[in-house]
């Protein structure tokens, strides 16, 4: 049985389908993850004052972004027809 190599560029680590570098694809997920981690640590560090405000803000932003993205995805018609 002969194993043939994959086509040129099939498993490209440098760019995605649109030619964007992988850093551009992962920029927002990494930023939202870092913001969530900061919010969790600030909630652990303090229960009053500035820490409480920082934790609420930094944990609310990823939640709001997720809800907005889900609503946009559900409102856009699917390629197969109907809502996704």
CSV table of C-alpha atoms in Angstrom, one decimal:
chain,number,residue,atom,x,y,z
A,1,UNK,CA,0.0,0.0,0.0
A,2,UNK,CA,1.5,3.3,-1.1
A,3,UNK,CA,1.0,6.4,1.1
A,4,UNK,CA,0.8,9.6,-0.9
A,5,UNK,CA,1.6,13.0,0.8
A,6,UNK,CA,-1.3,15.5,1.2
A,7,UNK,CA,-1.7,18.2,-1.4
A,8,UNK,CA,0.4,21.3,-1.2
A,9,UNK,CA,-0.9,23.6,1.5
A,10,UNK,CA,-3.5,21.1,2.8
A,11,UNK,CA,-2.3,21.4,6.4
A,12,UNK,CA,-0.9,24.9,6.4
A,13,UNK,CA,0.0,26.2,9.9
A,14,UNK,CA,0.9,29.6,8.6
A,15,UNK,CA,-2.5,30.7,7.2
A,16,UNK,CA,-6.2,29.7,7.1
A,17,UNK,CA,-8.5,29.3,4.0
A,18,UNK,CA,-8.7,33.0,3.5
A,19,UNK,CA,-5.0,33.5,3.6
A,20,UNK,CA,-5.0,35.2,7.1
A,21,UNK,CA,-2.3,34.3,9.5
A,22,UNK,CA,-3.3,32.1,12.4
A,23,UNK,CA,-2.6,34.9,14.9
A,24,UNK,CA,-5.4,36.9,13.2
A,25,UNK,CA,-7.8,34.0,13.6
A,26,UNK,CA,-7.1,33.5,17.3
A,27,UNK,CA,-6.7,37.2,18.3
A,28,UNK,CA,-10.3,37.7,19.7
A,29,UNK,CA,-10.6,34.3,21.4
A,30,UNK,CA,-7.3,34.8,23.2
A,31,UNK,CA,-8.3,38.3,24.2
A,32,UNK,CA,-11.7,37.2,25.5
A,33,UNK,CA,-10.0,34.3,27.4
A,34,UNK,CA,-7.5,36.6,29.0
A,35,UNK,CA,-10.2,39.0,30.0
A,36,UNK,CA,-12.2,36.1,31.6
A,37,UNK,CA,-9.1,34.9,33.5
A,38,UNK,CA,-8.5,38.5,34.7
A,39,UNK,CA,-12.1,38.8,35.8
A,40,UNK,CA,-12.0,35.5,37.7
A,41,UNK,CA,-8.8,36.5,39.5
A,42,UNK,CA,-10.1,39.9,40.3
A,43,UNK,CA,-13.2,38.3,41.8
A,44,UNK,CA,-11.0,36.1,43.9
A,45,UNK,CA,-8.7,38.9,45.1
A,46,UNK,CA,-11.3,41.3,46.4
A,47,UNK,CA,-15.0,41.4,47.2
A,48,UNK,CA,-15.3,45.2,47.6
A,49,UNK,CA,-14.5,48.4,45.7
A,50,UNK,CA,-12.4,48.4,42.6
A,51,UNK,CA,-11.9,44.7,42.4
A,52,UNK,CA,-15.6,44.0,42.4
A,53,UNK,CA,-16.2,46.5,39.6
A,54,UNK,CA,-13.2,45.2,37.6
A,55,UNK,CA,-14.5,41.6,37.9
A,56,UNK,CA,-18.0,42.5,36.8
A,57,UNK,CA,-16.8,44.4,33.8
A,58,UNK,CA,-14.2,41.9,32.7
A,59,UNK,CA,-16.6,39.0,33.1
A,60,UNK,CA,-19.5,40.8,31.4
A,61,UNK,CA,-17.7,41.7,28.2
A,62,UNK,CA,-17.0,38.1,27.0
A,63,UNK,CA,-20.6,37.1,27.9
A,64,UNK,CA,-22.1,40.1,25.9
A,65,UNK,CA,-19.8,39.3,23.0
A,66,UNK,CA,-20.9,35.7,23.0
A,67,UNK,CA,-24.6,36.5,23.2
A,68,UNK,CA,-24.3,39.1,20.3
A,69,UNK,CA,-22.4,36.6,18.1
A,70,UNK,CA,-24.9,33.8,18.8
A,71,UNK,CA,-27.8,36.1,18.0
A,72,UNK,CA,-26.2,37.2,14.7
A,73,UNK,CA,-25.5,33.6,13.8
A,74,UNK,CA,-29.1,32.6,14.5
A,75,UNK,CA,-30.6,35.5,12.5
A,76,UNK,CA,-28.5,34.9,9.4
A,77,UNK,CA,-30.1,32.3,7.0
A,78,UNK,CA,-28.2,29.1,6.6
A,79,UNK,CA,-26.6,28.1,3.3
A,80,UNK,CA,-28.9,25.0,3.4
A,81,UNK,CA,-32.0,27.1,3.8
A,82,UNK,CA,-33.8,28.4,6.8
A,83,UNK,CA,-32.2,29.7,10.0
A,84,UNK,CA,-29.1,28.2,11.3
